[in-house]
Short mmCIF file of C-alpha atoms in Angstrom, two decimals:
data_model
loop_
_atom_site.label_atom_id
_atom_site.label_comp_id
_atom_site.label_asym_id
_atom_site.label_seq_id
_atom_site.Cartn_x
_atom_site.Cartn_y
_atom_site.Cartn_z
CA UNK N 1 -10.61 -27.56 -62.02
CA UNK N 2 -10.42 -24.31 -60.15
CA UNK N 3 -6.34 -24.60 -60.89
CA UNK N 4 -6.95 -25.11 -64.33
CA UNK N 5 -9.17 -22.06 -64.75
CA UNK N 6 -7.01 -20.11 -63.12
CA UNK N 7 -3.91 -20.71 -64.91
CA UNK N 8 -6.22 -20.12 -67.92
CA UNK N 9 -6.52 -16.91 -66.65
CA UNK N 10 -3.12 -15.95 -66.51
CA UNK N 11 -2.22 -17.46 -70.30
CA UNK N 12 -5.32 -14.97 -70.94
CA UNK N 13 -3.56 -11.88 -69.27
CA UNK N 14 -0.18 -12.58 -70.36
CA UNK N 15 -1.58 -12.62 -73.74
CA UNK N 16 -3.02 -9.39 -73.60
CA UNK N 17 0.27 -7.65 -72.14
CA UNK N 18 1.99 -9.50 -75.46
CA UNK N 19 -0.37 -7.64 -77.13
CA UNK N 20 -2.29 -8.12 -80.98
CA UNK N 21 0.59 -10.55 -82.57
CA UNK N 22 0.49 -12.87 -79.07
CA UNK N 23 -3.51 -12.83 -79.28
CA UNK N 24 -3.64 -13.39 -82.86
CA UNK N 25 -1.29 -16.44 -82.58
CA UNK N 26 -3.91 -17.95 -80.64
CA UNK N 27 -6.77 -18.25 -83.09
CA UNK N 28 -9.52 -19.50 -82.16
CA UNK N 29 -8.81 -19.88 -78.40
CA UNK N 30 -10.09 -15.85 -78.15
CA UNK N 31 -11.73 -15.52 -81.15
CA UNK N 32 -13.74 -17.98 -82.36
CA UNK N 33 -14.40 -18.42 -85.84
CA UNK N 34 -18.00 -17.49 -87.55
CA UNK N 35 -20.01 -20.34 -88.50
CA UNK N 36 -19.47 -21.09 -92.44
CA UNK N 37 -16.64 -18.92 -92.94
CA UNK N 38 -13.62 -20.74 -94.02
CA UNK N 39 -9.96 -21.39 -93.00
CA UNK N 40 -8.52 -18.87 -95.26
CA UNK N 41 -11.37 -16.42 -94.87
CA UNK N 42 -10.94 -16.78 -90.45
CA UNK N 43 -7.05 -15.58 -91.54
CA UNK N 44 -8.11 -12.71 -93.11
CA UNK N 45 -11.22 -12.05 -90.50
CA UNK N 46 -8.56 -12.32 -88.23
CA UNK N 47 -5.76 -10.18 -89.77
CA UNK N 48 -8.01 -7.06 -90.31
CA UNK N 49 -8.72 -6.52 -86.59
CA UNK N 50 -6.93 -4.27 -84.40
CA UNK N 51 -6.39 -5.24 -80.49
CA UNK N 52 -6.64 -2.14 -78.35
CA UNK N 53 -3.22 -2.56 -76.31
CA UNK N 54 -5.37 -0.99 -72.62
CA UNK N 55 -3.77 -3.86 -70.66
CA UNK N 56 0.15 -3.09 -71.27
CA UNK N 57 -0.13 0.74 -71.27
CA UNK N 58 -1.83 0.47 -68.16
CA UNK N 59 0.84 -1.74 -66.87
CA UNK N 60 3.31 0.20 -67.64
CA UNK N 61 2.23 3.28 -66.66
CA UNK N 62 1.18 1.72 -62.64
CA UNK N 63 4.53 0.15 -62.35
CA UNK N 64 6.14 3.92 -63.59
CA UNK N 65 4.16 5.04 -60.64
CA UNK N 66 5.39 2.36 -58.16
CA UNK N 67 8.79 3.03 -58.62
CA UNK N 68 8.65 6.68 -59.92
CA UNK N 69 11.20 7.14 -56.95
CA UNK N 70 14.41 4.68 -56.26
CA UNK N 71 14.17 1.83 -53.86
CA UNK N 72 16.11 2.53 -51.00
CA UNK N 73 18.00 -0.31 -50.52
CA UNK N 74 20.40 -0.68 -47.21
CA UNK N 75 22.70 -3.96 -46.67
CA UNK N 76 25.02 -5.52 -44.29
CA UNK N 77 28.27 -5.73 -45.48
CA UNK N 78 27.62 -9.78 -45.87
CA UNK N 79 24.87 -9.09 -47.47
CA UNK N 80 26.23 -6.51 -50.22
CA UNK N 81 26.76 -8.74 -53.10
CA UNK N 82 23.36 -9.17 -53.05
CA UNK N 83 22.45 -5.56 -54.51
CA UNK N 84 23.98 -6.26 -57.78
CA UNK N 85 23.60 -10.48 -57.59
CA UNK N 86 20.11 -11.09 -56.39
CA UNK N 87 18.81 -13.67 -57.94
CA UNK N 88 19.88 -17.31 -59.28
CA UNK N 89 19.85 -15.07 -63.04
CA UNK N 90 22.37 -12.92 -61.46
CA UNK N 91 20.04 -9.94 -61.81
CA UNK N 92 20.11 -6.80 -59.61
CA UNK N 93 18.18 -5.98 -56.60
CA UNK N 94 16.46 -3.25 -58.61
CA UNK N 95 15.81 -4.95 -61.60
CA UNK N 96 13.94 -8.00 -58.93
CA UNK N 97 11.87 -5.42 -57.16
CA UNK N 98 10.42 -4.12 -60.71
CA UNK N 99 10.07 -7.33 -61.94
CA UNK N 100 7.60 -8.36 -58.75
CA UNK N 101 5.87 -5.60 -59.09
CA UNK N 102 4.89 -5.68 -62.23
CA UNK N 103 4.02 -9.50 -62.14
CA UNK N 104 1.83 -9.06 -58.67
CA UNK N 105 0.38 -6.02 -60.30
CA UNK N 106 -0.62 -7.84 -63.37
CA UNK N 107 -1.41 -11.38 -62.47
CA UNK N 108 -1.83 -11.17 -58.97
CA UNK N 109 0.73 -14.10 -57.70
CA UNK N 110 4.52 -14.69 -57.78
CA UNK N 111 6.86 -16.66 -56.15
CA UNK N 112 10.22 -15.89 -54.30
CA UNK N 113 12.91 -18.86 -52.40
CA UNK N 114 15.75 -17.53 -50.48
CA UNK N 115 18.41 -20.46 -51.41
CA UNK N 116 21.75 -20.96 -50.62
CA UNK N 117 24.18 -22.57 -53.11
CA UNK N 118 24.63 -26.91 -52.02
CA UNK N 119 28.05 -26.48 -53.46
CA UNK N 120 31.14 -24.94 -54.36
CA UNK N 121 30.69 -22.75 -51.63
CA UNK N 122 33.48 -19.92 -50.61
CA UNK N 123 33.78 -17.68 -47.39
CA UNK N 124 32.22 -15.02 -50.13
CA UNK N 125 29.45 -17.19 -50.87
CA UNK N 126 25.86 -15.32 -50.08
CA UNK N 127 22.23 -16.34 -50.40
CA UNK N 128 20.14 -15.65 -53.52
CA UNK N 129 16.47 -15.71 -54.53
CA UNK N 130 14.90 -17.41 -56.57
CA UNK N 131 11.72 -16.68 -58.76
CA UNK N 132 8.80 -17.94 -59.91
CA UNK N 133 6.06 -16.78 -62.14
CA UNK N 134 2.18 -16.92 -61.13
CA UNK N 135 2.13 -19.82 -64.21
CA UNK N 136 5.16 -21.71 -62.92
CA UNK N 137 3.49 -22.26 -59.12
CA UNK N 138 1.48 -25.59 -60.17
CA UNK N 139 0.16 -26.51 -56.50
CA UNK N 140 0.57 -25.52 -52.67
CA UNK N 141 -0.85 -26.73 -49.11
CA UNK N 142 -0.90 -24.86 -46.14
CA UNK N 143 -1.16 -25.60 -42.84
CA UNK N 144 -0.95 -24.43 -39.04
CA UNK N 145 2.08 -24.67 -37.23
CA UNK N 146 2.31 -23.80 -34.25
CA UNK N 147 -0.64 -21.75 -34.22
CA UNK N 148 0.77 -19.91 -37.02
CA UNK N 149 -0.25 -20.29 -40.71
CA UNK N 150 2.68 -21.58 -42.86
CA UNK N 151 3.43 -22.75 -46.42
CA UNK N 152 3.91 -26.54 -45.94
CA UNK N 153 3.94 -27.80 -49.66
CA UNK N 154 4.85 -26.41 -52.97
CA UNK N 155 4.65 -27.56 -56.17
CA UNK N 156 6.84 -25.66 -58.81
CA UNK N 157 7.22 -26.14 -62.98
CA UNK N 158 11.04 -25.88 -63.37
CA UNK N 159 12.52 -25.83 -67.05
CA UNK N 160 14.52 -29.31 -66.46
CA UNK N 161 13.92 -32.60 -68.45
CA UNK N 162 14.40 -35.93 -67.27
CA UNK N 163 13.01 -38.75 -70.07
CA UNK N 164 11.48 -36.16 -72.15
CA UNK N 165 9.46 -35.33 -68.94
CA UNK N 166 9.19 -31.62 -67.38
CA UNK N 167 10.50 -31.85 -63.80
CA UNK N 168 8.56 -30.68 -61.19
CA UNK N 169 10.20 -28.95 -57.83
CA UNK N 170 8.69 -30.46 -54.68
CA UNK N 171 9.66 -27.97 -51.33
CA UNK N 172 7.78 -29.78 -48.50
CA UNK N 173 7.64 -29.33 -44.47
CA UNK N 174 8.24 -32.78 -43.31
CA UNK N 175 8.77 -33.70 -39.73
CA UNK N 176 9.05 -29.84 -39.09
CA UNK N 177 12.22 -30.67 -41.88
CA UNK N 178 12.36 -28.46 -44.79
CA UNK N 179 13.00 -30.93 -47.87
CA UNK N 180 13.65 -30.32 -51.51
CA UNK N 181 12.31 -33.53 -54.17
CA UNK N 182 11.99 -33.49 -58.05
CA UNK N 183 9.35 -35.64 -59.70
CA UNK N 184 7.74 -36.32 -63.23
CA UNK N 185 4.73 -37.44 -64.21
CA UNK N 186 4.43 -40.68 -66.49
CA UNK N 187 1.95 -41.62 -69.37
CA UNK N 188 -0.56 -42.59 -67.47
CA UNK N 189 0.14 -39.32 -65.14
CA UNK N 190 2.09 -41.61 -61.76
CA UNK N 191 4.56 -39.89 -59.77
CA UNK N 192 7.92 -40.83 -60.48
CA UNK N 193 10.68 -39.22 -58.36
CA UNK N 194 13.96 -37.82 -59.88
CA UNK N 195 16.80 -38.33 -57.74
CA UNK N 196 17.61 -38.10 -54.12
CA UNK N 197 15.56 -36.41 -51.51
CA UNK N 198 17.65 -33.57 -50.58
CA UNK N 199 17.61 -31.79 -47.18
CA UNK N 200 18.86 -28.30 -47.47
CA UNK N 201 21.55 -26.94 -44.83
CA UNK N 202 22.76 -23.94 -43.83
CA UNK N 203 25.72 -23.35 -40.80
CA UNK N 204 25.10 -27.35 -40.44
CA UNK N 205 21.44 -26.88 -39.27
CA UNK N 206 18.50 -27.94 -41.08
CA UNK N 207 16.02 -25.75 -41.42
CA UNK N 208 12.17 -26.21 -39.83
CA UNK N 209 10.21 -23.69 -42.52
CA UNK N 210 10.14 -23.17 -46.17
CA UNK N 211 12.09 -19.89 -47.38
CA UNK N 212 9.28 -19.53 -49.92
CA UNK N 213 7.04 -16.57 -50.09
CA UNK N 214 3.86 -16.41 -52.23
CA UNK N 215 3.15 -12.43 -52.69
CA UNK N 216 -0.15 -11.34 -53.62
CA UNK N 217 -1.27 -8.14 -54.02
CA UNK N 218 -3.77 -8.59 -50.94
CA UNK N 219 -0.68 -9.21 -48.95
CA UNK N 220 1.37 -12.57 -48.37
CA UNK N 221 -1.54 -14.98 -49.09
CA UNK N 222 -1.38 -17.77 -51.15
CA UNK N 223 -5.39 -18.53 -51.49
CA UNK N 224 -8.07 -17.05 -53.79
CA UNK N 225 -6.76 -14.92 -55.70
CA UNK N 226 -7.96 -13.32 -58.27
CA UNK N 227 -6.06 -11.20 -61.16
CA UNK N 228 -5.84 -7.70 -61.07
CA UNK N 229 -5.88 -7.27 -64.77
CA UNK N 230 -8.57 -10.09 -65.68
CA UNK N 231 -11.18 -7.94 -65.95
CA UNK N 232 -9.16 -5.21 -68.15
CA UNK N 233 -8.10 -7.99 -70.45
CA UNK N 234 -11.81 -9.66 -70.90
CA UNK N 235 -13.01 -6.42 -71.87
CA UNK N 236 -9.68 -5.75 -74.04
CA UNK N 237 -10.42 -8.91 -75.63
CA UNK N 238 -14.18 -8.24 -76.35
CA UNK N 239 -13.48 -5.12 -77.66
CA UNK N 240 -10.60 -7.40 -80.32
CA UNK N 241 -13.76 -9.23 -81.12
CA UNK N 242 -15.84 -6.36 -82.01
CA UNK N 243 -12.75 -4.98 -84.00
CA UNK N 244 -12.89 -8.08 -86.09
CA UNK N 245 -16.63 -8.15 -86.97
CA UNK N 246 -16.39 -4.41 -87.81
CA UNK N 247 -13.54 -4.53 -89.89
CA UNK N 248 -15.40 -7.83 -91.47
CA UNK N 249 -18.24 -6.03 -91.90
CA UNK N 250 -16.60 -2.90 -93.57
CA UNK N 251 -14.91 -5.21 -96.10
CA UNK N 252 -18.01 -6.91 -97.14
CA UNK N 253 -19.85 -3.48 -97.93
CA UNK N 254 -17.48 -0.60 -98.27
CA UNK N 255 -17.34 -1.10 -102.04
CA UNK N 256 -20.38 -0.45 -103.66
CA UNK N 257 -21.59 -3.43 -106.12
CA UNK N 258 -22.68 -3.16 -110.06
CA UNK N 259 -26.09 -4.32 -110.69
CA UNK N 260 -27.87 -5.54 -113.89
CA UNK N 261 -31.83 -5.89 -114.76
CA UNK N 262 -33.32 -7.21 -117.80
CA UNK N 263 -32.49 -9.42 -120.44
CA UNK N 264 -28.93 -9.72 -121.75
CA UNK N 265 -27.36 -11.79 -123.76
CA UNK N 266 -24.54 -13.77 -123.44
CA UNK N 267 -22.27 -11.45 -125.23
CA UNK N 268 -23.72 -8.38 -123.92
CA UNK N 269 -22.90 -9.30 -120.24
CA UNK N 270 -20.11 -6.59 -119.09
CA UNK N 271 -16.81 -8.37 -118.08
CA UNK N 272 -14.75 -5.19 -117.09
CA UNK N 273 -15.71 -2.00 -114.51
CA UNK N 274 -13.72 0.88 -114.10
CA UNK N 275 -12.80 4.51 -115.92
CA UNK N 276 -12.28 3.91 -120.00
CA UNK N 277 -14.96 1.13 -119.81
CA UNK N 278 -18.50 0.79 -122.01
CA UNK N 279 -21.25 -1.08 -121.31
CA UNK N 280 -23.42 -1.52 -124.37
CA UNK N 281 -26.69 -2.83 -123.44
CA UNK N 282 -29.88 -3.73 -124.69
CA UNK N 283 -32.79 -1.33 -124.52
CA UNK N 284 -35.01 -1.17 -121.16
CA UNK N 285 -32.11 -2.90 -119.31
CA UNK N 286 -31.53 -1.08 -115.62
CA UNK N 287 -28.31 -0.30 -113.89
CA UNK N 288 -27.41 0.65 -110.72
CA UNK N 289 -24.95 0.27 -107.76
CA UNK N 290 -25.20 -1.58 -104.45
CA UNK N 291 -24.36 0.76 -101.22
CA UNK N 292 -24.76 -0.04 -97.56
CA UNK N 293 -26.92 1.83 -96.17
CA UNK N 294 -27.83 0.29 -92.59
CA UNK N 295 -26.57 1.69 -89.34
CA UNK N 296 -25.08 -1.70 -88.24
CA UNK N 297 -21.44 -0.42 -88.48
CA UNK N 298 -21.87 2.32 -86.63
CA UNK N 299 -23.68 0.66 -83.90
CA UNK N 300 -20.64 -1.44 -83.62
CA UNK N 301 -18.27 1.74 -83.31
CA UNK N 302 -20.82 3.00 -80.59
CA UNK N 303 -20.58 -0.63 -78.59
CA UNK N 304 -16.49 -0.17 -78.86
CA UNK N 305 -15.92 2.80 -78.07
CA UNK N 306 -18.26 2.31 -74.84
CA UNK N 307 -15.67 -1.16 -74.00
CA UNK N 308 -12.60 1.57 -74.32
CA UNK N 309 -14.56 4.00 -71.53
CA UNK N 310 -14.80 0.80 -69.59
CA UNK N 311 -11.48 -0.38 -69.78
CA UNK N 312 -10.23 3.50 -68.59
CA UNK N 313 -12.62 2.58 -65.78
CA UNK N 314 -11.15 -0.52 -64.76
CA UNK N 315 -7.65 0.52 -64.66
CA UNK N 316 -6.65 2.10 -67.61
CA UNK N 317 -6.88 5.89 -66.49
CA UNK N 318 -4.25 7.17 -67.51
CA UNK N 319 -5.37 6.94 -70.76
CA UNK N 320 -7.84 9.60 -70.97
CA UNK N 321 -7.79 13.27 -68.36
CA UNK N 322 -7.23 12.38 -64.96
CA UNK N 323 -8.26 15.79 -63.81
CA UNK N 324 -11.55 17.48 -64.25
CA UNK N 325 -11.32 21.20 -65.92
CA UNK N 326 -13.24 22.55 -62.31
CA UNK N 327 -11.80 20.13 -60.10
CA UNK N 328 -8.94 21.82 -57.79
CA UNK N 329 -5.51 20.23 -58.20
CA UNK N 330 -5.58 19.02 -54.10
CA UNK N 331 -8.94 17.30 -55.00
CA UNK N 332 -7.91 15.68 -58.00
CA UNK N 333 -5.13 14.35 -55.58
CA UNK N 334 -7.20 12.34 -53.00
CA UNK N 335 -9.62 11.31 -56.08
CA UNK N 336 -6.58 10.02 -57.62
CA UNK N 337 -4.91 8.48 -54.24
CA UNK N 338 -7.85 6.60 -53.50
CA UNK N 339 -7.84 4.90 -57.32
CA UNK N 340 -4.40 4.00 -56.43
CA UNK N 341 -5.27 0.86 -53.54
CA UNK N 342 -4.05 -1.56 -55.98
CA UNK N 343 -0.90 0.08 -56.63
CA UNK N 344 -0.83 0.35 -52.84
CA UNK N 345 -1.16 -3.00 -51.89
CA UNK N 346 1.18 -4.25 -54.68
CA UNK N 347 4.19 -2.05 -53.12
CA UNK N 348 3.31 -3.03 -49.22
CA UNK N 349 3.28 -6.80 -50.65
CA UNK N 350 6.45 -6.78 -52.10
CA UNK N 351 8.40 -4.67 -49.73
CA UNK N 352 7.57 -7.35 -47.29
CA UNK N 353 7.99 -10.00 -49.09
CA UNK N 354 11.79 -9.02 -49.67
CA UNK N 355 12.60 -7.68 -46.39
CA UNK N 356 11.15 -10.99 -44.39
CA UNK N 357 13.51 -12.96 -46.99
CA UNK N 358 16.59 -10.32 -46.54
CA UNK N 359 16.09 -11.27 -42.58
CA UNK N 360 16.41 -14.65 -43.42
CA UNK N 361 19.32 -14.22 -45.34
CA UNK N 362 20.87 -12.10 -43.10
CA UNK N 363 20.35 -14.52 -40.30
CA UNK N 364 22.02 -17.23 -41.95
CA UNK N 365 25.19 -15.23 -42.83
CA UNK N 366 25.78 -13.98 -38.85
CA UNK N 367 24.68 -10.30 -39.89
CA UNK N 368 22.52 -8.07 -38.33
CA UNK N 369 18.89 -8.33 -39.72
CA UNK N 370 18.52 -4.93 -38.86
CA UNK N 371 20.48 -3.48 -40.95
CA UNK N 372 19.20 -5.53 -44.24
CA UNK N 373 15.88 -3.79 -45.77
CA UNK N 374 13.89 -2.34 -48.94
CA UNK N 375 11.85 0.78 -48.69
CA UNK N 376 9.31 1.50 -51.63
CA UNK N 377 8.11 5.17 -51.99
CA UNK N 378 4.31 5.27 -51.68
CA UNK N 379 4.99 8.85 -53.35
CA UNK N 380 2.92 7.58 -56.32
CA UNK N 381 1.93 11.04 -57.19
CA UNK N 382 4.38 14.25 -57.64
CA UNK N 383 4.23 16.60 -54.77
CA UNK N 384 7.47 18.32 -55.29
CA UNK N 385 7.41 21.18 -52.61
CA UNK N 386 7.54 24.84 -54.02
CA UNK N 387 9.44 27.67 -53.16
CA UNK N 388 6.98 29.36 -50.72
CA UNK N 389 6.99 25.96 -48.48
CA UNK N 390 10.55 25.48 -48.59
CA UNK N 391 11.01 28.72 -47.08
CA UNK N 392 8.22 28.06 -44.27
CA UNK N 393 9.79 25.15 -43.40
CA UNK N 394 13.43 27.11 -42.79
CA UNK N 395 11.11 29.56 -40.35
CA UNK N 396 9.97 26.16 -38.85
CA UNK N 397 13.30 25.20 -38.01
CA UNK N 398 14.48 28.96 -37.07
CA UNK N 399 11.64 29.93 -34.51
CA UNK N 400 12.49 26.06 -32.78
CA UNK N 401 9.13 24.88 -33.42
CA UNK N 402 10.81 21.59 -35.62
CA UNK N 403 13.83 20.49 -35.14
CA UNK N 404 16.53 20.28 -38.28
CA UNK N 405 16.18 16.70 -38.89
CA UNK N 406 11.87 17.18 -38.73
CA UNK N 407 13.02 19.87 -41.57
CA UNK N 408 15.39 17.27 -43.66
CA UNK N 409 12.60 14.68 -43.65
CA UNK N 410 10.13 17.45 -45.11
CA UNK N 411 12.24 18.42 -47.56
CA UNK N 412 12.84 14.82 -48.10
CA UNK N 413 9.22 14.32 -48.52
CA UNK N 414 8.86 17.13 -50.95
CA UNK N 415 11.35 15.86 -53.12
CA UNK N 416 14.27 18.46 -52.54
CA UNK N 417 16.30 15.88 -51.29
CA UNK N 418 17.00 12.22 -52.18
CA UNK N 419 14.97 10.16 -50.05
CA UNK N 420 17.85 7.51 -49.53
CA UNK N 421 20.37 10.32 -48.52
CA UNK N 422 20.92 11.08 -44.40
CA UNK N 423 21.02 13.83 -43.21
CA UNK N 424 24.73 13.05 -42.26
CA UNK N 425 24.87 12.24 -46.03
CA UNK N 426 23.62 15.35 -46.51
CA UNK N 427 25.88 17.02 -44.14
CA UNK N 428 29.08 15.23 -45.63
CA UNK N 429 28.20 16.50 -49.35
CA UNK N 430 28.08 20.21 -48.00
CA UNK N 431 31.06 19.89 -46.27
CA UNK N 432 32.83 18.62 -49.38
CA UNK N 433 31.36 21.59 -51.46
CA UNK N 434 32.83 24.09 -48.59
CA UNK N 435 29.54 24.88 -47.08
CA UNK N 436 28.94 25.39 -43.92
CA UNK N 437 27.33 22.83 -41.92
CA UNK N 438 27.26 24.07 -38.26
CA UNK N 439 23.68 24.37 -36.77
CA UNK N 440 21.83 27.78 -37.49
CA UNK N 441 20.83 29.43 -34.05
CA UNK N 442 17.37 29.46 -33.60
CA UNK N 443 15.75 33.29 -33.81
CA UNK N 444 12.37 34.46 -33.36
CA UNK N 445 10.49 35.34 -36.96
CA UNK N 446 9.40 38.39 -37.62
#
């Protein structure tokens, strides 16, 4: 049950990210339809309201944020293929670390295996990951080994057929054996397994774990989780709702109505409305025209427009000021840094996430772990250093009181220099522009 709700839940969020056509394809499954009202009136109903599109602007404006500066990504030489092959799609490293981070921001779950190709292997041959959406992840067990928490079942929805069946990925800890199965389910919903158990090797050695990480964006924890965005997108889609009723409403009394009193004959009743028509009636007969007049509509705009405050509330900030008119630009700063723990937490999950699999990997190719990482800025807002500091920071350096690479990592930090470039890189680029590189000689400042 609780899986079932949950993977509700994400069909939910992904919805809203889609945005109005995704939501509207789904009918009644978000918007249910009035009592009385009929099929082709619901299409209408349904086609007049606009969804408010909070969910994927907010999105896309945290995962701008996350990666508003490069990954800096170093490899081993064995492990180089990797920055431009990373995954079983042949995708980049880059394009893997956005894609994590904006599927732990959003739904809260995703999946990566370090695998290494069974066959056709080549001296060349390197590791890859593989992905896995929060929906494809159908089931896990964990247990402790060794006194230490592990992953020691997964269950993952894969896009293969066997008898008209989806095929389901089994990676279990067996015997302190990692092992790879395939199942289905049949009609009456039995296991059936799909070919042979397979037990992956790498340099001849089986392996005793699972290379599977489940990221979160409460760290590497598989259990209760809850979505980041479910709260934005029930609110996004109650404020759809109220869209529809309003616009419903609107329709049904914008135009004002004719009316008729008094006794008319057959042939005196008026068939046509409109500029260059006469109505001839009989004498004593009243006419007027039917006008809302309540304050129903309104109401509703009130009740909306107080969902789109709360939907800037739950994540959605950047959508209205982020800065008060008083506030002092250092305040607004913190204010905003401490609004930013989810963005936090998404970046420290998936940084770790990669660089405990890019261990791995390197481990199996004979290369130096060390040397195979992923740093994510945590730079989420702009704090590009101005002139004044730049030059305090060169008085720093000249009265001795830092030392030139202290200075480097400043300027670093303040965005005057790249933050994956050395300061050897840094050195070399001079060098090649005829600069010259040789240390300044520390003075006293005036």
């Amino acid at each position: 049950m609780k899986h079932d709700r949950l993977q509700s839940q994400f069909a939910m969020i992904r919805a809203c990210l889609d945005g109005e056509d995704a939501i509207k394809d789904q009918g009644q499954s978000y918007v249910p339809k009035p009592d009385g009202m009929t099929t082709a009136n619901y299409t209408h109903y349904l086609d007049r309201a606009c969804f408010y599109g909070a969910p994927e602007m907010t999105l896309r404006a945290l995962v701008g944020l996350a990666l508003r500066k490069d990954p800096v990504i170093k490899l081993p030489a064995r492990l180089e293929p990797m920055r431009l092959n990373a995954t079983h799609e042949n995708a980049p490293m880059h394009v893997l670390i956005e894609d994590m981070v904006r599927e732990v921001m959003s739904l809260g779950r995703f999946g990566l295996l370090l695998d290494f190709p069974s066959s056709e292997n080549t001296a060349n041959t390197v590791p890859h990951f593989s992905t896995f959406v929060a929906e494809s992840i159908a089931d896990f067990e964990t247990s402790y080994v060794d006194g230490k928490k592990v992953l020691t079942r997964v269950h993952l929805a894969s896009d293969e057929q066997y008898d008209g069946a989806d095929v389901t990925y089994e990676l279990i800890l067996e015997d302190t054996l990692y092992k790879f199965r395939r199942f289905i389910r049949d009609e009456q919903k039995n296991r059936v397994e799909v070919g042979e158990e397979i037990i992956p090797v790498v340099n001849g050695q089986a392996l005793n774990f699972i290379p599977f990480i489940l990221v979160s964006h409460e760290g590497l924890r598989p259990e209760k989780i809850t979505p980041p965005f479910l709260g934005l997108c029930k609110v996004a889609l109650s404020h759809f709702k109220n869209s529809a009723d309003r616009e419903h409403a609107i329709f049904l009394t914008a135009s004002p109505t004719p009316w008729v009193a008094g006794s008319i004959t057959a042939d005196k009743v008026p068939t046509a409305i409109g500029a260059g028509t006469v109505w001839t009636l009989p004498e004593n007969t009243e006419v007027g025209m039917l006008e809302f007049t309540g304050a129903g509509v309104s109401a509703m705009k009130e009740l909306m427009d107080e969902k789109i405050d709360t939907m800037a509330t739950l994540g959605a900030r950047m959508l209205s000021a982020t800065m008060n008119r008083n506030e002092t630009i250092d305040t607004a700063t913190q204010r905003t840094r401490s609004e930013l723990a989810l963005l936090h937490g998404v970046v420290v999950s998936v940084e770790t996430a990669i660089n405990h699999l890019l261990r791995v990997a390197a481990d199996w190719m004979s290369a130096d772990a060390d040397e195979a990482s992923v740093s994510l800025s945590r730079d989420f807002i702009e704090s590009s250093m101005d002139p004044k500091m730049i030059e305090s920071q060169m008085k720093l350096y000249l009265s001795g009181v830092i030392s030139r690479a202290t200075m480097h990592e400043n300027l670093q930090k303040g965005e005057i220099i790249r933050a994956d470039r050395t300061m050897d890189d840094e050195k070399d680029m001079i060098e090649e522009d005829g600069g010259d590189v040789s240390p300044l000689i520390p003075r006293a400042v005036a």
